[in-house]
Amino acid sequence: MDSDRSPTADTASTERRLSRRPDGDRFSKLARHKHIISQLTAAPTLRASELAAALGVSGETIRRDLMELQEQRLINRTYGGASRPFALEPALTDRKAIMIAEREAIAAAVADLVLPNEVLMLAAGATTFHVARRLAARARDLTVVTHDYAIAAALAVNPSIRVLCCPGRYHPTEGYVFGTQTIASIDGYEANRAIVGATGIGGRGINDADDEAGAIYGAMVRRAAEAIVVADHTKFDQRALTVFAQWTEIDRLVTDRPPEGALAMALRQAGTEVVVAQP
């Protein structure tokens, strides 16, 4: 009976009707592309045969759709289907210019957790730079180990914060050092907390687009009594080159929106606390 239909079902049915071509019963190309992208948000991989059946089109049509979406860098084509594309980090100057309110809120929440006389490890990144500035404005009597020169300079305006800079090979566009010397230096310290960012976070763990940076972040996580990941909601369910830590290694995620779905489940299973800082 019509009275048994849910509003959600009615809305979905209406959207399906509107997305079809007026002269046929198949989805338009735009609607098919939107469907493929939305399905990859929920699942990391899709099979072309299942997409063709769900959309009522031929395998050849789906293959053309997948090719076009790959050319737009919206998906990665795989043998027999598609997968989510890996996240790529924009330039640091570009990252610092976006999500400012969200990052400032995250930084304020992290600064509230830090106590006087603690030793911190602070990784490179746009969000961790905001954390450094907030710590410089309100924290006292800290020791901070970092491999990022901009973070070191931001902390140095507070004379009560002792900054220890790691050695290593300089990354000219990102402004940090990396490599075996950097990791050896980190391994020589103990810290109360490690504070690291990420290119993306998902059910499998925390990842970064740069394997060298990821190695440093992972080393910091392992050398601290408590590990904190700072990431805004745009990092949710994003994949990148290297997974540098599992959620079982992370004590807190500080973000601007509550995670949902598989990510939320992974956090609960790992016992990772979620701190939501509203901008």
PDB file of C-alpha atoms in Angstrom:
ATOM      1  CA  MET A   1       0.000   0.000   0.000  1.00  0.00           C
ATOM      2  CA  ASP A   2       1.094   3.592  -0.627  1.00  0.00           C
ATOM      3  CA  SER A   3       0.678   4.393   3.068  1.00  0.00           C
ATOM      4  CA  ASP A   4       3.448   1.911   3.850  1.00  0.00           C
ATOM      5  CA  ARG A   5       6.024   3.704   1.726  1.00  0.00           C
ATOM      6  CA  SER A   6       8.565   5.754   3.655  1.00  0.00           C
ATOM      7  CA  PRO A   7       9.324   9.395   2.725  1.00  0.00           C
ATOM      8  CA  THR A   8      12.908   8.309   2.000  1.00  0.00           C
ATOM      9  CA  ALA A   9      11.705   5.698  -0.488  1.00  0.00           C
ATOM     10  CA  ASP A  10       9.426   8.249  -2.184  1.00  0.00           C
ATOM     11  CA  THR A  11      12.285  10.755  -2.448  1.00  0.00           C
ATOM     12  CA  ALA A  12      14.637   8.147  -3.904  1.00  0.00           C
ATOM     13  CA  SER A  13      11.978   7.095  -6.417  1.00  0.00           C
ATOM     14  CA  THR A  14      11.442  10.702  -7.481  1.00  0.00           C
ATOM     15  CA  GLU A  15      15.187  11.259  -7.898  1.00  0.00           C
ATOM     16  CA  ARG A  16      15.423   8.155 -10.058  1.00  0.00           C
ATOM     17  CA  ARG A  17      12.604   9.366 -12.309  1.00  0.00           C
ATOM     18  CA  LEU A  18      14.120  12.830 -12.663  1.00  0.00           C
ATOM     19  CA  SER A  19      17.544  11.453 -13.508  1.00  0.00           C
ATOM     20  CA  ARG A  20      16.337   9.371 -16.479  1.00  0.00           C
ATOM     21  CA  ARG A  21      16.273  10.553 -20.051  1.00  0.00           C
ATOM     22  CA  PRO A  22      12.869  11.875 -21.079  1.00  0.00           C
ATOM     23  CA  ASP A  23      12.794   9.562 -24.126  1.00  0.00           C
ATOM     24  CA  GLY A  24      13.845   6.307 -22.438  1.00  0.00           C
ATOM     25  CA  ASP A  25      14.227   4.332 -19.292  1.00  0.00           C
ATOM     26  CA  ARG A  26      17.979   4.664 -18.853  1.00  0.00           C
ATOM     27  CA  PHE A  27      19.919   7.052 -16.698  1.00  0.00           C
ATOM     28  CA  SER A  28      21.497  10.054 -18.375  1.00  0.00           C
ATOM     29  CA  LYS A  29      25.297  10.156 -18.506  1.00  0.00           C
ATOM     30  CA  LEU A  30      25.410  12.827 -15.786  1.00  0.00           C
ATOM     31  CA  ALA A  31      23.167  10.754 -13.537  1.00  0.00           C
ATOM     32  CA  ARG A  32      25.270   7.648 -14.132  1.00  0.00           C
ATOM     33  CA  HIS A  33      28.445   9.535 -13.263  1.00  0.00           C
ATOM     34  CA  LYS A  34      26.882  10.887 -10.066  1.00  0.00           C
ATOM     35  CA  HIS A  35      25.736   7.395  -9.139  1.00  0.00           C
ATOM     36  CA  ILE A  36      29.215   5.934  -9.633  1.00  0.00           C
ATOM     37  CA  ILE A  37      30.858   8.652  -7.527  1.00  0.00           C
ATOM     38  CA  SER A  38      28.280   8.289  -4.739  1.00  0.00           C
ATOM     39  CA  GLN A  39      28.715   4.512  -4.677  1.00  0.00           C
ATOM     40  CA  LEU A  40      32.496   4.897  -4.356  1.00  0.00           C
ATOM     41  CA  THR A  41      31.907   7.110  -1.333  1.00  0.00           C
ATOM     42  CA  ALA A  42      30.255   4.150   0.389  1.00  0.00           C
ATOM     43  CA  ALA A  43      32.521   1.364  -0.917  1.00  0.00           C
ATOM     44  CA  PRO A  44      36.217   1.523  -1.908  1.00  0.00           C
ATOM     45  CA  THR A  45      35.763  -0.537  -5.089  1.00  0.00           C
ATOM     46  CA  LEU A  46      33.000  -1.269  -7.604  1.00  0.00           C
ATOM     47  CA  ARG A  47      32.578  -3.902 -10.329  1.00  0.00           C
ATOM     48  CA  ALA A  48      31.650  -2.701 -13.808  1.00  0.00           C
ATOM     49  CA  SER A  49      29.188  -5.575 -14.305  1.00  0.00           C
ATOM     50  CA  GLU A  50      27.287  -4.641 -11.136  1.00  0.00           C
ATOM     51  CA  LEU A  51      27.182  -0.981 -12.159  1.00  0.00           C
ATOM     52  CA  ALA A  52      25.838  -1.905 -15.600  1.00  0.00           C
ATOM     53  CA  ALA A  53      23.093  -4.043 -14.055  1.00  0.00           C
ATOM     54  CA  ALA A  54      22.132  -1.394 -11.485  1.00  0.00           C
ATOM     55  CA  LEU A  55      21.960   1.362 -14.102  1.00  0.00           C
ATOM     56  CA  GLY A  56      20.408  -0.736 -16.875  1.00  0.00           C
ATOM     57  CA  VAL A  57      23.104  -0.032 -19.447  1.00  0.00           C
ATOM     58  CA  SER A  58      25.600  -2.108 -21.393  1.00  0.00           C
ATOM     59  CA  GLY A  59      29.084  -2.984 -20.222  1.00  0.00           C
ATOM     60  CA  GLU A  60      30.484  -0.870 -23.054  1.00  0.00           C
ATOM     61  CA  THR A  61      28.588   2.189 -21.781  1.00  0.00           C
ATOM     62  CA  ILE A  62      29.889   1.673 -18.250  1.00  0.00           C
ATOM     63  CA  ARG A  63      33.445   1.282 -19.505  1.00  0.00           C
ATOM     64  CA  ARG A  64      33.129   4.610 -21.333  1.00  0.00           C
ATOM     65  CA  ASP A  65      31.745   6.209 -18.171  1.00  0.00           C
ATOM     66  CA  LEU A  66      34.633   4.894 -16.099  1.00  0.00           C
ATOM     67  CA  MET A  67      37.154   6.084 -18.679  1.00  0.00           C
ATOM     68  CA  GLU A  68      35.685   9.597 -18.650  1.00  0.00           C
ATOM     69  CA  LEU A  69      35.622   9.721 -14.845  1.00  0.00           C
ATOM     70  CA  GLN A  70      39.230   8.588 -14.703  1.00  0.00           C
ATOM     71  CA  GLU A  71      40.224  11.307 -17.181  1.00  0.00           C
ATOM     72  CA  GLN A  72      38.603  13.789 -14.780  1.00  0.00           C
ATOM     73  CA  ARG A  73      40.628  12.186 -11.931  1.00  0.00           C
ATOM     74  CA  LEU A  74      37.436  11.368 -10.048  1.00  0.00           C
ATOM     75  CA  ILE A  75      38.072   7.602  -9.949  1.00  0.00           C
ATOM     76  CA  ASN A  76      40.782   5.039 -10.627  1.00  0.00           C
ATOM     77  CA  ARG A  77      39.936   2.368 -13.177  1.00  0.00           C
ATOM     78  CA  THR A  78      40.737  -1.177 -12.120  1.00  0.00           C
ATOM     79  CA  TYR A  79      40.553  -4.550 -13.842  1.00  0.00           C
ATOM     80  CA  GLY A  80      36.810  -5.090 -14.055  1.00  0.00           C
ATOM     81  CA  GLY A  81      35.676  -1.923 -12.315  1.00  0.00           C
ATOM     82  CA  ALA A  82      36.753   1.176 -10.409  1.00  0.00           C
ATOM     83  CA  SER A  83      38.205   2.282  -7.098  1.00  0.00           C
ATOM     84  CA  ARG A  84      38.437   5.527  -5.183  1.00  0.00           C
ATOM     85  CA  PRO A  85      41.246   7.794  -6.341  1.00  0.00           C
ATOM     86  CA  PHE A  86      44.145   8.412  -3.997  1.00  0.00           C
ATOM     87  CA  ALA A  87      44.088  11.809  -2.331  1.00  0.00           C
ATOM     88  CA  LEU A  88      46.792  14.250  -3.429  1.00  0.00           C
ATOM     89  CA  GLU A  89      48.032  17.026  -1.182  1.00  0.00           C
ATOM     90  CA  PRO A  90      47.784  20.545  -2.633  1.00  0.00           C
ATOM     91  CA  ALA A  91      50.761  22.832  -2.064  1.00  0.00           C
ATOM     92  CA  LEU A  92      51.298  23.930   1.530  1.00  0.00           C
ATOM     93  CA  THR A  93      50.469  27.565   0.745  1.00  0.00           C
ATOM     94  CA  ASP A  94      47.150  26.441  -0.747  1.00  0.00           C
ATOM     95  CA  ARG A  95      46.357  24.190   2.235  1.00  0.00           C
ATOM     96  CA  LYS A  96      47.006  27.003   4.692  1.00  0.00           C
ATOM     97  CA  ALA A  97      44.451  29.183   2.894  1.00  0.00           C
ATOM     98  CA  ILE A  98      41.474  26.799   3.276  1.00  0.00           C
ATOM     99  CA  MET A  99      39.441  25.387   6.186  1.00  0.00           C
ATOM    100  CA  ILE A 100      40.898  28.092   8.433  1.00  0.00           C
ATOM    101  CA  ALA A 101      37.968  28.308  10.863  1.00  0.00           C
ATOM    102  CA  GLU A 102      37.823  24.533  11.198  1.00  0.00           C
ATOM    103  CA  ARG A 103      41.554  24.247  11.783  1.00  0.00           C
ATOM    104  CA  GLU A 104      41.561  27.033  14.357  1.00  0.00           C
ATOM    105  CA  ALA A 105      38.777  25.280  16.265  1.00  0.00           C
ATOM    106  CA  ILE A 106      40.695  21.994  16.138  1.00  0.00           C
ATOM    107  CA  ALA A 107      43.862  23.762  17.324  1.00  0.00           C
ATOM    108  CA  ALA A 108      42.024  25.342  20.269  1.00  0.00           C
ATOM    109  CA  ALA A 109      40.642  21.948  21.323  1.00  0.00           C
ATOM    110  CA  VAL A 110      44.104  20.372  21.176  1.00  0.00           C
ATOM    111  CA  ALA A 111      45.673  23.221  23.164  1.00  0.00           C
ATOM    112  CA  ASP A 112      43.109  22.610  25.913  1.00  0.00           C
ATOM    113  CA  LEU A 113      44.457  19.064  26.309  1.00  0.00           C
ATOM    114  CA  VAL A 114      48.090  20.099  26.774  1.00  0.00           C
ATOM    115  CA  LEU A 115      49.421  20.577  30.314  1.00  0.00           C
ATOM    116  CA  PRO A 116      52.455  22.590  31.509  1.00  0.00           C
ATOM    117  CA  ASN A 117      55.827  20.848  31.489  1.00  0.00           C
ATOM    118  CA  GLU A 118      54.769  18.319  28.855  1.00  0.00           C
ATOM    119  CA  VAL A 119      56.955  17.105  26.015  1.00  0.00           C
ATOM    120  CA  LEU A 120      55.191  17.169  22.646  1.00  0.00           C
ATOM    121  CA  MET A 121      56.032  15.908  19.189  1.00  0.00           C
ATOM    122  CA  LEU A 122      54.450  18.119  16.551  1.00  0.00           C
ATOM    123  CA  ALA A 123      54.434  16.953  12.937  1.00  0.00           C
ATOM    124  CA  ALA A 124      54.459  19.113   9.825  1.00  0.00           C
ATOM    125  CA  GLY A 125      51.212  20.193   8.209  1.00  0.00           C
ATOM    126  CA  ALA A 126      48.671  22.961   7.758  1.00  0.00           C
ATOM    127  CA  THR A 127      46.501  21.919  10.719  1.00  0.00           C
ATOM    128  CA  THR A 128      49.449  21.276  13.023  1.00  0.00           C
ATOM    129  CA  PHE A 129      50.743  24.760  12.127  1.00  0.00           C
ATOM    130  CA  HIS A 130      47.521  26.164  13.603  1.00  0.00           C
ATOM    131  CA  VAL A 131      48.126  24.005  16.676  1.00  0.00           C
ATOM    132  CA  ALA A 132      51.620  25.482  17.021  1.00  0.00           C
ATOM    133  CA  ARG A 133      50.312  29.039  16.846  1.00  0.00           C
ATOM    134  CA  ARG A 134      47.637  28.309  19.444  1.00  0.00           C
ATOM    135  CA  LEU A 135      50.168  26.682  21.766  1.00  0.00           C
ATOM    136  CA  ALA A 136      52.467  29.679  21.397  1.00  0.00           C
ATOM    137  CA  ALA A 137      49.622  31.990  22.425  1.00  0.00           C
ATOM    138  CA  ARG A 138      48.429  30.145  25.515  1.00  0.00           C
ATOM    139  CA  ALA A 139      50.736  27.298  26.626  1.00  0.00           C
ATOM    140  CA  ARG A 140      53.634  27.527  29.068  1.00  0.00           C
ATOM    141  CA  ASP A 141      56.721  25.535  29.933  1.00  0.00           C
ATOM    142  CA  LEU A 142      56.591  23.029  27.097  1.00  0.00           C
ATOM    143  CA  THR A 143      59.255  21.139  25.197  1.00  0.00           C
ATOM    144  CA  VAL A 144      58.303  20.533  21.566  1.00  0.00           C
ATOM    145  CA  VAL A 145      60.126  18.229  19.143  1.00  0.00           C
ATOM    146  CA  THR A 146      59.396  19.092  15.508  1.00  0.00           C
ATOM    147  CA  HIS A 147      60.819  18.617  12.020  1.00  0.00           C
ATOM    148  CA  ASP A 148      58.955  21.609  10.552  1.00  0.00           C
ATOM    149  CA  TYR A 149      60.705  24.996  10.423  1.00  0.00           C
ATOM    150  CA  ALA A 150      57.513  27.066  10.210  1.00  0.00           C
ATOM    151  CA  ILE A 151      56.161  25.302  13.288  1.00  0.00           C
ATOM    152  CA  ALA A 152      59.448  25.884  15.124  1.00  0.00           C
ATOM    153  CA  ALA A 153      59.301  29.597  14.266  1.00  0.00           C
ATOM    154  CA  ALA A 154      55.658  29.861  15.369  1.00  0.00           C
ATOM    155  CA  LEU A 155      56.460  28.257  18.738  1.00  0.00           C
ATOM    156  CA  ALA A 156      59.620  30.317  19.275  1.00  0.00           C
ATOM    157  CA  VAL A 157      57.667  33.526  19.936  1.00  0.00           C
ATOM    158  CA  ASN A 158      56.800  32.028  23.336  1.00  0.00           C
ATOM    159  CA  PRO A 159      60.006  32.080  25.440  1.00  0.00           C
ATOM    160  CA  SER A 160      58.634  29.435  27.820  1.00  0.00           C
ATOM    161  CA  ILE A 161      58.508  26.838  25.019  1.00  0.00           C
ATOM    162  CA  ARG A 162      61.736  24.983  24.295  1.00  0.00           C
ATOM    163  CA  VAL A 163      61.878  23.872  20.655  1.00  0.00           C
ATOM    164  CA  LEU A 164      64.007  20.920  19.551  1.00  0.00           C
ATOM    165  CA  CYS A 165      64.458  20.729  15.765  1.00  0.00           C
ATOM    166  CA  CYS A 166      65.192  17.401  14.115  1.00  0.00           C
ATOM    167  CA  PRO A 167      67.965  17.098  11.512  1.00  0.00           C
ATOM    168  CA  GLY A 168      67.423  15.737   8.027  1.00  0.00           C
ATOM    169  CA  ARG A 169      67.029  16.492   4.350  1.00  0.00           C
ATOM    170  CA  TYR A 170      65.127  19.722   3.700  1.00  0.00           C
ATOM    171  CA  HIS A 171      61.914  19.643   1.662  1.00  0.00           C
ATOM    172  CA  PRO A 172      61.941  23.023  -0.143  1.00  0.00           C
ATOM    173  CA  THR A 173      58.216  23.293  -0.916  1.00  0.00           C
ATOM    174  CA  GLU A 174      56.881  21.877   2.361  1.00  0.00           C
ATOM    175  CA  GLY A 175      59.384  23.462   4.722  1.00  0.00           C
ATOM    176  CA  TYR A 176      60.230  20.400   6.795  1.00  0.00           C
ATOM    177  CA  VAL A 177      63.082  17.904   7.052  1.00  0.00           C
ATOM    178  CA  PHE A 178      62.774  14.174   6.457  1.00  0.00           C
ATOM    179  CA  GLY A 179      64.787  11.007   6.038  1.00  0.00           C
ATOM    180  CA  THR A 180      66.721   8.530   8.162  1.00  0.00           C
ATOM    181  CA  GLN A 181      68.391  11.226  10.280  1.00  0.00           C
ATOM    182  CA  THR A 182      64.991  12.711  11.125  1.00  0.00           C
ATOM    183  CA  ILE A 183      63.549   9.372  12.194  1.00  0.00           C
ATOM    184  CA  ALA A 184      66.688   8.499  14.191  1.00  0.00           C
ATOM    185  CA  SER A 185      66.363  11.814  16.031  1.00  0.00           C
ATOM    186  CA  ILE A 186      62.689  11.170  16.835  1.00  0.00           C
ATOM    187  CA  ASP A 187      63.527   7.674  18.071  1.00  0.00           C
ATOM    188  CA  GLY A 188      65.902   9.239  20.601  1.00  0.00           C
ATOM    189  CA  TYR A 189      63.098  11.070  22.426  1.00  0.00           C
ATOM    190  CA  GLU A 190      60.120  10.216  24.605  1.00  0.00           C
ATOM    191  CA  ALA A 191      57.034  12.424  24.591  1.00  0.00           C
ATOM    192  CA  ASN A 192      53.771  12.849  26.453  1.00  0.00           C
ATOM    193  CA  ARG A 193      51.871  13.458  23.226  1.00  0.00           C
ATOM    194  CA  ALA A 194      52.409  13.234  19.487  1.00  0.00           C
ATOM    195  CA  ILE A 195      50.200  15.513  17.396  1.00  0.00           C
ATOM    196  CA  VAL A 196      50.044  14.606  13.704  1.00  0.00           C
ATOM    197  CA  GLY A 197      47.913  15.446  10.703  1.00  0.00           C
ATOM    198  CA  ALA A 198      47.054  13.351   7.662  1.00  0.00           C
ATOM    199  CA  THR A 199      46.174  13.476   3.989  1.00  0.00           C
ATOM    200  CA  GLY A 200      43.234  11.190   4.695  1.00  0.00           C
ATOM    201  CA  ILE A 201      41.692   9.023   7.367  1.00  0.00           C
ATOM    202  CA  GLY A 202      39.570   5.911   6.905  1.00  0.00           C
ATOM    203  CA  GLY A 203      38.614   2.605   8.412  1.00  0.00           C
ATOM    204  CA  ARG A 204      42.058   1.110   7.723  1.00  0.00           C
ATOM    205  CA  GLY A 205      43.889   3.903   9.504  1.00  0.00           C
ATOM    206  CA  ILE A 206      45.645   7.208   8.948  1.00  0.00           C
ATOM    207  CA  ASN A 207      47.402   7.886   5.664  1.00  0.00           C
ATOM    208  CA  ASP A 208      49.571  10.440   3.912  1.00  0.00           C
ATOM    209  CA  ALA A 209      50.300  11.240   0.287  1.00  0.00           C
ATOM    210  CA  ASP A 210      54.059  11.429   0.995  1.00  0.00           C
ATOM    211  CA  ASP A 211      55.680   8.211   2.176  1.00  0.00           C
ATOM    212  CA  GLU A 212      58.651  10.084   3.666  1.00  0.00           C
ATOM    213  CA  ALA A 213      56.369  12.314   5.727  1.00  0.00           C
ATOM    214  CA  GLY A 214      54.250   9.322   6.697  1.00  0.00           C
ATOM    215  CA  ALA A 215      57.334   7.551   8.050  1.00  0.00           C
ATOM    216  CA  ILE A 216      58.043  10.527  10.320  1.00  0.00           C
ATOM    217  CA  TYR A 217      54.453  10.735  11.550  1.00  0.00           C
ATOM    218  CA  GLY A 218      54.429   7.021  12.317  1.00  0.00           C
ATOM    219  CA  ALA A 219      57.689   7.351  14.270  1.00  0.00           C
ATOM    220  CA  MET A 220      56.209  10.175  16.348  1.00  0.00           C
ATOM    221  CA  VAL A 221      53.101   8.119  17.112  1.00  0.00           C
ATOM    222  CA  ARG A 222      55.245   5.237  18.364  1.00  0.00           C
ATOM    223  CA  ARG A 223      57.427   7.419  20.615  1.00  0.00           C
ATOM    224  CA  ALA A 224      54.614   9.179  22.487  1.00  0.00           C
ATOM    225  CA  ALA A 225      52.507   8.052  25.416  1.00  0.00           C
ATOM    226  CA  GLU A 226      49.448   9.527  23.687  1.00  0.00           C
ATOM    227  CA  ALA A 227      48.878   9.996  19.954  1.00  0.00           C
ATOM    228  CA  ILE A 228      46.499  12.651  18.626  1.00  0.00           C
ATOM    229  CA  VAL A 229      45.406  12.988  15.005  1.00  0.00           C
ATOM    230  CA  VAL A 230      44.143  16.412  13.907  1.00  0.00           C
ATOM    231  CA  ALA A 231      42.068  16.353  10.720  1.00  0.00           C
ATOM    232  CA  ASP A 232      39.046  18.238   9.425  1.00  0.00           C
ATOM    233  CA  HIS A 233      36.066  16.427   7.888  1.00  0.00           C
ATOM    234  CA  THR A 234      37.335  16.782   4.304  1.00  0.00           C
ATOM    235  CA  LYS A 235      39.928  14.110   5.187  1.00  0.00           C
ATOM    236  CA  PHE A 236      37.260  11.523   6.066  1.00  0.00           C
ATOM    237  CA  ASP A 237      37.316   8.385   3.890  1.00  0.00           C
ATOM    238  CA  GLN A 238      40.170   9.678   1.768  1.00  0.00           C
ATOM    239  CA  ARG A 239      42.918   7.269   0.719  1.00  0.00           C
ATOM    240  CA  ALA A 240      46.532   8.164   0.054  1.00  0.00           C
ATOM    241  CA  LEU A 241      49.815   6.434  -0.654  1.00  0.00           C
ATOM    242  CA  THR A 242      50.908   5.216   2.763  1.00  0.00           C
ATOM    243  CA  VAL A 243      49.073   4.152   5.927  1.00  0.00           C
ATOM    244  CA  PHE A 244      51.375   5.259   8.749  1.00  0.00           C
ATOM    245  CA  ALA A 245      49.276   4.267  11.778  1.00  0.00           C
ATOM    246  CA  GLN A 246      46.309   2.090  12.721  1.00  0.00           C
ATOM    247  CA  TRP A 247      43.482   3.402  14.869  1.00  0.00           C
ATOM    248  CA  THR A 248      44.549   1.106  17.705  1.00  0.00           C
ATOM    249  CA  GLU A 249      47.688   3.277  17.933  1.00  0.00           C
ATOM    250  CA  ILE A 250      45.719   6.548  18.110  1.00  0.00           C
ATOM    251  CA  ASP A 251      44.218   7.791  21.370  1.00  0.00           C
ATOM    252  CA  ARG A 252      42.285  10.802  20.058  1.00  0.00           C
ATOM    253  CA  LEU A 253      40.968  12.179  16.803  1.00  0.00           C
ATOM    254  CA  VAL A 254      40.303  15.928  17.008  1.00  0.00           C
ATOM    255  CA  THR A 255      38.097  17.065  14.141  1.00  0.00           C
ATOM    256  CA  ASP A 256      35.295  19.468  13.261  1.00  0.00           C
ATOM    257  CA  ARG A 257      32.458  16.994  12.513  1.00  0.00           C
ATOM    258  CA  PRO A 258      31.503  13.596  13.918  1.00  0.00           C
ATOM    259  CA  PRO A 259      32.656  10.746  11.651  1.00  0.00           C
ATOM    260  CA  GLU A 260      30.019   8.394  10.253  1.00  0.00           C
ATOM    261  CA  GLY A 261      29.769   4.947   8.707  1.00  0.00           C
ATOM    262  CA  ALA A 262      32.762   2.648   8.493  1.00  0.00           C
ATOM    263  CA  LEU A 263      35.120   5.301   9.865  1.00  0.00           C
ATOM    264  CA  ALA A 264      32.989   5.812  12.973  1.00  0.00           C
ATOM    265  CA  MET A 265      32.785   2.053  13.492  1.00  0.00           C
ATOM    266  CA  ALA A 266      36.575   1.653  13.164  1.00  0.00           C
ATOM    267  CA  LEU A 267      37.121   4.374  15.758  1.00  0.00           C
ATOM    268  CA  ARG A 268      34.710   2.762  18.202  1.00  0.00           C
ATOM    269  CA  GLN A 269      36.285  -0.657  17.768  1.00  0.00           C
ATOM    270  CA  ALA A 270      39.774   0.750  18.320  1.00  0.00           C
ATOM    271  CA  GLY A 271      38.717   2.755  21.379  1.00  0.00           C
ATOM    272  CA  THR A 272      39.861   6.037  19.804  1.00  0.00           C
ATOM    273  CA  GLU A 273      38.221   9.048  21.438  1.00  0.00           C
ATOM    274  CA  VAL A 274      36.658  11.568  19.050  1.00  0.00           C
ATOM    275  CA  VAL A 275      36.812  15.235  20.047  1.00  0.00           C
ATOM    276  CA  VAL A 276      34.574  17.439  17.892  1.00  0.00           C
ATOM    277  CA  ALA A 277      35.577  21.094  17.828  1.00  0.00           C
ATOM    278  CA  GLN A 278      32.869  23.253  16.285  1.00  0.00           C
ATOM    279  CA  PRO A 279      34.225  26.244  14.300  1.00  0.00           C
TER     280      PRO A 279
END
